[in-house]
Each structure stands twice: as structure tokens, then as C-alpha cells.
């Protein structure tokens, strides 16, 4: 069992220094604090790649991709790993995913594209719909994972929440780096949106009320699709197919600037070709006269870089005549922002629903 747990924790991304052998006199918080302090050799409250060494937790814990792991990011990874270790020991974990609520029908692994190259088995989506759904709004969700990992099964509280509140919920997979390129990932998401537009009625949805939501890398991809009209155009659609968009905490709204900063993993992910960077940069595609949908841009954890990008993106959208709301969530980490969406009492969820409600009244586009 210990070998299984160790392997699983490596895959998860955090391996405690003592391989999970906590002192019985210590609380979990004390264990984490002691381990973080041992790694944080310069005492600045952040872990560099050099300080982390070859420990595999670093890439996954670095939620915002800035090349540093804050104490909060490390603690989130530690807590997740500790819970997994406990649940493995109890034999209650099988595979990731959220149970389908009573009264919700799931259509799994629906193929949405016949594109070639890379792992084409990822060109699928899951549709969750309330039983007897008819004419409901549709929320299309695109997961994050640094453009290299993630799965449509990880819907968290979002799927049951939106289905309960009268939505058809669609969760999308897309091809991953390094087998494919980011422009192809954006085209995958556009193909998924086009498929939803074509087939919404078959699943009880309204093709005139399709909303997009993405977290992290997924937030970047939906933002590209909603601003670069060529992507949907390649699928025979235009930007008017999207009613509104919720962008959850991405550092890649202005890709050109992000890569030029030299921080984080973005140069490796996006490359250096100027034309490619412009192609996949949402900021570059915001101009007046398009049917760009309203944006809600959510920033977690008082991240100055992301907040600056979000405000700049919002300013450019407004100048183009597009509604753009910036929501700060300083009490959330990059991870908990996504995990808590759909939970009762979550303030970001409440603001999302106000935003969506305003759009469905037909007053704005």
C-alpha cells in the first residue's frame, strides 16, 4: 500500500519530505510548516525551482505558472496530497470525477471533432442535463492544467450547481501539449463550441444561450475563442454563437506581453514566434465592430500580474463596446477559486450568477 500511495502522490505533485510519516505529536499544519521551512532556504516565503530541486510537486503546485511556489500554493498541494493519502488508506478513491446527481442525465465521451494529429481520443466532451431539459441555457466548461494535463471529468461543484439552476452543463477535453500546439488546442475548443451550437437542442439546450467558462489554461483558451473570430469561423460559426464568458484566473490574456516578461512557463508553452503569439493572445484580437461576448474576468489571490492583465483586457473590451467585469477574489487561491465555484455561500459563484442573469435578460451582449 505504501508503494501505491507514494506513486499516487508523485503523480499528484506533492511528496512530503518524510514520505508521509508524520510525527504523531504534530498537527498537519505544523508538518507542512516544518517541511516548507526546510525547503525555503532563503526565507522569502516562496520556493524557487532550485530550492525545490527535483521534487515533482513543483510543477503542479505552481498554480499561476510564474516559476515560484508561494506558501499558499504549496499548502494547497500538501493538503490535497494528505487527503488523498488518507482516502487511499481507507480504500475510498477510485478515479477522479463528480457523482452525477439524481435527476441529471450524463452523455459521456461525445465526439465533437474529426481533427487529426496528437491524441485524438481527447476530442470528446461530456454533456450533463437535467431530466426532461428543454430550452435551457448551456454552460460550456474548459478545464485547466497548464496546457499539458487535466480532464473533463474534473467538474467539481460546477456541474451539479449549474444543472440544479437550470443549465445544460458541458465539459470539454482537448488535445494536450507536447503532442499538439496551443493554436490547435484553441481550435479544438472552438470546434467543441460549434458542436454544442449545432446539437444543443438535442440535449435540451438553447443554442442562442451558450456561455463559456474556463479555468487557468482553459480560461485562456475560451478567451481566445471568444475574441479571435477565425477559430469559430473555421467551424462555420461566428462570435455571436457565444452569449457570455467567465474567465477564471489566467495569466495569459496578453500572451505577447506575458512571454516577453520571461516569467513562468509561458515561453516554453507558447514559443517565440511573433505571429503565433498574436494568434493565441486574446488581447490582440479585441477590436470594435466584432460580436465579442461580454466578459467576466476573475482574479484570485491578489495576484498583481494577473490583475494588471485583467484590467488592461477589460479596458480594451470596454473601448470596443463590450461589457467587461473584473472580479477580485483575494481570499481564494488559484486552486480554491475553481474548487469552490458552485458551493453554497461562495461569493464568486454569486457574482457569476448575477452576471449571467443580466445577460439572459437581453440587455447586453
Coordinates of C-alpha atoms in Angstrom, one line a residue:
X1 CA 0.0 0.0 0.0
X2 CA 2.8 2.5 0.8
X3 CA 4.3 2.0 -2.7
X4 CA 0.8 2.7 -4.2
X5 CA 0.4 5.8 -2.1
X6 CA 3.9 7.0 -2.9
X7 CA 3.3 6.6 -6.6
X8 CA 0.0 8.3 -6.5
X9 CA 1.4 11.3 -4.5
X10 CA 4.2 11.6 -7.1
X11 CA 1.5 11.8 -9.8
X12 CA -0.5 14.3 -7.8
X13 CA 2.5 16.5 -7.4
X14 CA 3.5 16.7 -3.7
X15 CA 5.7 14.2 -2.0
X16 CA 6.3 15.2 1.7
X17 CA 9.9 15.1 2.8
X18 CA 9.3 12.3 5.2
X19 CA 7.2 10.4 2.7
X20 CA 4.0 11.0 4.7
X21 CA 5.4 9.7 8.0
X22 CA 4.1 12.4 10.3
X23 CA 5.1 12.7 13.9
X24 CA 2.1 11.9 16.0
X25 CA 2.6 14.9 18.2
X26 CA 2.4 17.3 15.2
X27 CA -0.7 18.8 13.6
X28 CA -0.9 18.7 9.8
X29 CA -0.2 22.4 9.8
X30 CA 2.9 22.0 11.8
X31 CA 4.1 19.2 9.5
X32 CA 3.6 21.4 6.5
X33 CA 5.3 24.4 8.1
X34 CA 8.3 22.4 9.0
X35 CA 8.7 20.9 5.6
X36 CA 8.2 24.3 3.8
X37 CA 10.7 26.0 6.1
X38 CA 13.3 23.3 5.3
X39 CA 12.9 23.9 1.5
X40 CA 12.7 27.7 1.7
X41 CA 16.4 28.2 2.2
X42 CA 16.4 32.0 1.6
X43 CA 13.4 32.5 3.9
X44 CA 11.4 34.7 1.4
X45 CA 8.2 32.7 1.7
X46 CA 8.4 31.3 -1.8
X47 CA 10.1 28.2 -3.3
X48 CA 12.2 28.6 -6.4
X49 CA 12.9 25.7 -8.7
X50 CA 16.4 25.5 -7.3
X51 CA 15.1 25.2 -3.8
X52 CA 12.6 22.5 -4.8
X53 CA 15.3 20.5 -6.6
X54 CA 13.9 17.5 -8.4
X55 CA 10.8 17.1 -6.2
X56 CA 7.9 16.6 -8.6
X57 CA 5.4 18.7 -6.6
X58 CA 6.8 21.9 -8.0
X59 CA 5.2 22.0 -11.5
X60 CA 1.7 21.1 -10.1
X61 CA 1.9 23.4 -7.1
X62 CA 3.0 26.4 -9.2
X63 CA -0.7 27.2 -10.0
X64 CA -0.1 30.5 -11.7
X65 CA 2.9 29.4 -13.7
X66 CA 5.2 32.2 -12.5
X67 CA 8.1 29.9 -11.8
X68 CA 7.7 30.3 -8.0
X69 CA 5.6 28.4 -5.5
X70 CA 4.2 30.5 -2.7
X71 CA 3.4 29.1 0.7
X72 CA -0.3 29.2 -0.2
X73 CA 0.2 27.2 -3.4
X74 CA 2.4 24.7 -1.6
X75 CA 0.0 24.3 1.3
X76 CA -2.9 23.7 -1.2
X77 CA -0.9 20.9 -2.8
X78 CA 0.1 19.5 0.6
X79 CA -3.5 19.4 1.8
X80 CA -4.7 17.7 -1.4
X81 CA -1.9 15.1 -1.1
X82 CA -2.6 14.4 2.5
X83 CA -6.3 13.9 1.9
X84 CA -5.6 11.6 -1.0
X85 CA -3.2 9.6 1.2
X86 CA -5.9 9.2 3.9
X87 CA -8.6 8.3 1.4
X88 CA -6.3 5.8 -0.3
X89 CA -5.7 4.2 3.0
X90 CA -9.4 3.9 3.6
X91 CA -9.9 2.4 0.1
X92 CA -12.5 5.0 -0.9
X93 CA -10.7 6.5 -4.0
X94 CA -11.2 5.0 -7.4
X95 CA -11.0 7.7 -10.2
X96 CA -11.4 11.4 -10.4
X97 CA -14.8 12.9 -11.2
X98 CA -18.0 14.1 -9.6
X99 CA -21.0 11.8 -9.0
X100 CA -24.0 12.6 -11.3
X101 CA -26.8 13.9 -9.1
X102 CA -30.2 12.3 -9.1
X103 CA -32.3 13.8 -11.9
X104 CA -29.3 14.6 -14.1
X105 CA -28.6 12.6 -17.3
X106 CA -25.0 12.3 -18.5
X107 CA -23.9 11.7 -22.0
X108 CA -20.2 10.8 -21.8
X109 CA -17.3 10.9 -24.3
X110 CA -19.3 12.5 -27.2
X111 CA -17.0 13.1 -30.1
X112 CA -17.0 16.7 -31.3
X113 CA -14.2 16.9 -33.9
X114 CA -12.5 14.7 -36.5
X115 CA -9.3 16.7 -36.4
X116 CA -6.1 14.7 -37.0
X117 CA -2.8 14.7 -35.1
X118 CA -2.0 14.3 -31.4
X119 CA -4.1 12.3 -29.1
X120 CA -7.4 12.5 -31.0
X121 CA -9.2 10.4 -28.4
X122 CA -9.3 13.6 -26.3
X123 CA -11.6 15.3 -28.8
X124 CA -14.6 14.4 -26.7
X125 CA -17.0 16.1 -24.3
X126 CA -19.5 15.2 -21.6
X127 CA -23.0 16.6 -21.5
X128 CA -24.9 16.8 -18.3
X129 CA -28.5 17.8 -18.5
X130 CA -31.5 17.9 -16.1
X131 CA -34.0 15.2 -16.9
X132 CA -36.7 16.5 -19.3
X133 CA -34.5 19.5 -20.1
X134 CA -35.9 21.8 -22.8
X135 CA -34.7 25.1 -24.0
X136 CA -32.1 25.6 -21.1
X137 CA -29.1 27.8 -21.2
X138 CA -25.8 26.0 -21.8
X139 CA -22.6 26.4 -19.8
X140 CA -19.5 25.0 -21.6
X141 CA -16.6 24.4 -19.3
X142 CA -12.9 24.1 -20.3
X143 CA -10.6 22.7 -17.7
X144 CA -7.1 24.0 -16.9
X145 CA -3.8 22.2 -16.4
X146 CA -1.0 24.2 -17.9
X147 CA -2.0 23.2 -21.4
X148 CA -0.4 19.8 -20.7
X149 CA -2.8 17.9 -18.4
X150 CA -6.3 17.9 -17.0
X151 CA -9.5 16.1 -17.7
X152 CA -13.2 16.9 -18.4
X153 CA -14.2 14.6 -15.5
X154 CA -12.9 17.2 -13.0
X155 CA -16.1 19.3 -12.9
X156 CA -16.1 19.8 -9.2
X157 CA -19.2 21.5 -7.8
X158 CA -19.9 23.4 -11.0
X159 CA -21.8 20.6 -12.8
X160 CA -24.3 19.9 -10.1
X161 CA -24.7 23.6 -9.4
X162 CA -25.5 24.6 -12.9
X163 CA -27.7 21.6 -13.6
X164 CA -29.7 22.4 -10.4
X165 CA -30.0 26.0 -11.6
X166 CA -31.5 25.2 -15.0
X167 CA -28.5 24.8 -17.3
X168 CA -27.2 22.1 -19.5
X169 CA -23.5 21.7 -18.5
X170 CA -20.9 20.6 -21.0
X171 CA -17.3 19.7 -20.0
X172 CA -14.7 19.6 -22.8
X173 CA -11.5 17.7 -23.3
X174 CA -8.9 18.9 -25.8
X175 CA -5.6 17.7 -27.1
X176 CA -2.5 18.4 -25.0
X177 CA 1.0 19.6 -25.3
X178 CA 3.5 18.4 -26.3
X179 CA 1.7 16.2 -28.8
X180 CA -0.2 19.3 -30.2
X181 CA 0.2 23.0 -30.2
X182 CA -1.7 25.8 -28.4
X183 CA -3.3 27.1 -31.6
X184 CA -4.6 23.6 -32.2
X185 CA -6.0 23.5 -28.6
X186 CA -7.8 26.7 -29.2
X187 CA -9.2 25.3 -32.5
X188 CA -10.3 22.2 -30.5
X189 CA -12.3 24.4 -28.1
X190 CA -13.8 26.3 -31.0
X191 CA -14.9 23.0 -32.6
X192 CA -16.5 22.0 -29.3
X193 CA -18.4 25.3 -29.1
X194 CA -19.6 24.8 -32.7
X195 CA -20.7 21.3 -31.9
X196 CA -22.7 22.5 -28.9
X197 CA -24.3 25.2 -31.0
X198 CA -25.3 22.6 -33.6
X199 CA -26.6 20.0 -31.1
X200 CA -27.8 22.0 -28.1
X201 CA -31.5 21.3 -28.8
X202 CA -30.9 17.5 -28.9
X203 CA -29.8 17.7 -25.3
X204 CA -32.4 20.2 -24.1
X205 CA -30.3 23.3 -24.6
X206 CA -30.9 26.6 -26.2
X207 CA -28.3 27.4 -29.0
X208 CA -28.9 31.1 -28.5
X209 CA -27.8 31.0 -24.9
X210 CA -24.4 29.4 -24.9
X211 CA -21.9 30.6 -22.2
X212 CA -18.3 29.7 -21.9
X213 CA -16.3 29.2 -18.7
X214 CA -12.6 28.2 -18.3
X215 CA -10.1 28.0 -15.5
X216 CA -6.4 28.7 -15.9
X217 CA -5.2 27.4 -19.2
X218 CA -8.9 26.7 -20.0
X219 CA -9.6 30.4 -19.3
X220 CA -7.0 31.4 -21.8
X221 CA -8.4 29.1 -24.5
X222 CA -12.1 30.2 -24.1
X223 CA -10.9 33.8 -24.2
X224 CA -9.1 33.2 -27.4
X225 CA -12.1 31.5 -29.0
X226 CA -14.3 34.4 -27.9
X227 CA -12.1 37.1 -29.5
X228 CA -10.3 35.5 -32.5
X229 CA -13.2 35.1 -34.9
X230 CA -11.1 32.9 -37.2
X231 CA -11.3 29.9 -34.9
X232 CA -15.1 29.7 -34.9
X233 CA -15.1 30.8 -38.5
X234 CA -13.2 27.7 -39.4
X235 CA -16.2 25.8 -38.0
X236 CA -18.8 27.8 -39.9
X237 CA -19.8 29.9 -36.8
X238 CA -19.1 33.4 -35.6
X239 CA -18.6 35.1 -32.3
X240 CA -22.3 35.7 -31.9
X241 CA -22.7 32.0 -31.0
X242 CA -21.3 32.9 -27.5
X243 CA -23.6 34.7 -25.2
X244 CA -21.1 35.4 -22.5
X245 CA -17.8 34.3 -20.9
X246 CA -16.4 33.7 -17.4
X247 CA -12.6 33.7 -17.3
X248 CA -11.2 32.2 -14.1
X249 CA -7.7 33.3 -13.2
X250 CA -5.5 33.1 -16.2
X251 CA -2.1 34.8 -16.7
X252 CA -2.4 34.5 -20.5
X253 CA -4.7 37.2 -21.7
X254 CA -1.9 39.3 -23.2
X255 CA 0.3 36.4 -24.4
X256 CA 2.7 38.7 -26.2
X257 CA 3.5 40.6 -23.0
X258 CA 3.5 37.5 -20.8
X259 CA 6.1 35.7 -22.9
X260 CA 8.2 38.9 -23.2
X261 CA 8.3 39.1 -19.4
X262 CA 10.3 35.9 -19.3
X263 CA 8.5 34.7 -16.2
X264 CA 6.9 31.4 -15.5
X265 CA 6.4 28.6 -18.0
X266 CA 4.7 30.6 -20.8
X267 CA 7.7 31.0 -23.1
X268 CA 8.1 27.2 -23.1
X269 CA 4.3 26.7 -23.7
X270 CA 3.7 29.3 -26.3
X271 CA 7.1 29.5 -28.1
X272 CA 8.6 32.7 -29.5
X273 CA 7.1 33.0 -33.0
X274 CA 5.6 36.6 -33.1
X275 CA 2.7 35.6 -35.4
X276 CA 1.8 32.6 -33.3
X277 CA 1.8 34.7 -30.1
X278 CA -0.6 37.2 -31.6
X279 CA -2.8 34.4 -32.9
X280 CA -3.3 33.0 -29.4
X281 CA -3.4 36.2 -27.5
X282 CA -7.0 37.3 -26.6
X283 CA -5.8 40.9 -26.0
X284 CA -4.5 41.2 -29.6
X285 CA -7.9 40.3 -31.1
X286 CA -10.1 42.8 -29.2
X287 CA -11.3 45.4 -31.7
X288 CA -14.5 47.4 -32.2
X289 CA -17.1 46.0 -34.6
X290 CA -16.9 42.4 -33.6
X291 CA -19.5 40.3 -31.9
X292 CA -17.2 39.7 -28.9
X293 CA -19.4 38.5 -26.0
X294 CA -19.4 40.1 -22.5
X295 CA -16.5 39.0 -20.3
X296 CA -16.3 38.4 -16.6
X297 CA -12.6 38.2 -15.5
X298 CA -11.9 36.7 -12.1
X299 CA -8.6 37.2 -10.4
X300 CA -7.6 35.2 -7.3
X301 CA -5.0 35.6 -4.5
X302 CA -4.2 39.3 -5.0
X303 CA -2.0 38.4 -8.0
X304 CA -0.7 41.7 -9.2
X305 CA 0.3 40.4 -12.6
X306 CA -3.0 38.8 -13.4
X307 CA -4.9 41.7 -12.0
X308 CA -3.0 44.1 -14.3
X309 CA -3.7 41.9 -17.3
X310 CA -7.4 41.6 -16.5
X311 CA -7.8 45.3 -16.0
X312 CA -6.0 46.0 -19.3
X313 CA -8.1 43.4 -21.1
X314 CA -11.3 44.9 -19.5
X315 CA -10.3 48.4 -20.6
X316 CA -9.7 47.3 -24.2
X317 CA -13.0 45.4 -24.2
X318 CA -15.0 48.4 -23.0
X319 CA -13.3 50.6 -25.5
X320 CA -14.5 48.2 -28.1
X321 CA -18.1 48.5 -26.8
X322 CA -18.1 45.1 -24.9
X323 CA -19.1 44.7 -21.3
X324 CA -16.2 43.6 -19.1
X325 CA -16.5 42.9 -15.3
X326 CA -13.3 42.4 -13.3
X327 CA -14.0 40.4 -10.0
X328 CA -11.2 40.2 -7.4
X329 CA -11.2 37.2 -5.1
X330 CA -8.3 37.9 -2.7
X331 CA -9.5 35.2 -0.3
X332 CA -9.1 32.5 -3.0
X333 CA -6.1 30.7 -4.3
X334 CA -5.7 29.7 -7.9
X335 CA -7.0 26.3 -7.0
X336 CA -9.7 27.1 -4.4
X337 CA -11.3 29.6 -6.8
X338 CA -12.1 26.7 -9.2
X339 CA -12.8 24.2 -6.5
X340 CA -15.3 26.4 -4.6
X341 CA -17.3 27.6 -7.6
X342 CA -20.8 26.2 -7.2
X343 CA -20.6 25.8 -3.4
X344 CA -23.3 27.3 -1.3
X345 CA -22.3 30.7 0.0
X346 CA -19.4 31.2 -2.4
X347 CA -19.2 34.9 -3.3
X348 CA -17.7 34.4 -6.7
X349 CA -20.4 32.0 -7.6
X350 CA -23.0 34.6 -6.6
X351 CA -21.3 37.2 -8.8
X352 CA -21.2 34.8 -11.7
X353 CA -25.0 34.2 -11.4
X354 CA -25.7 37.9 -11.3
X355 CA -23.6 38.4 -14.4
X356 CA -25.3 35.5 -16.3
X357 CA -28.7 36.7 -15.1
X358 CA -28.1 40.2 -16.6
X359 CA -27.1 38.7 -19.9
X360 CA -30.1 36.5 -20.1
X361 CA -32.4 39.4 -19.6
X362 CA -31.2 40.5 -23.1
X363 CA -30.0 43.9 -22.0
X364 CA -26.4 43.4 -23.1
X365 CA -24.3 41.5 -25.5

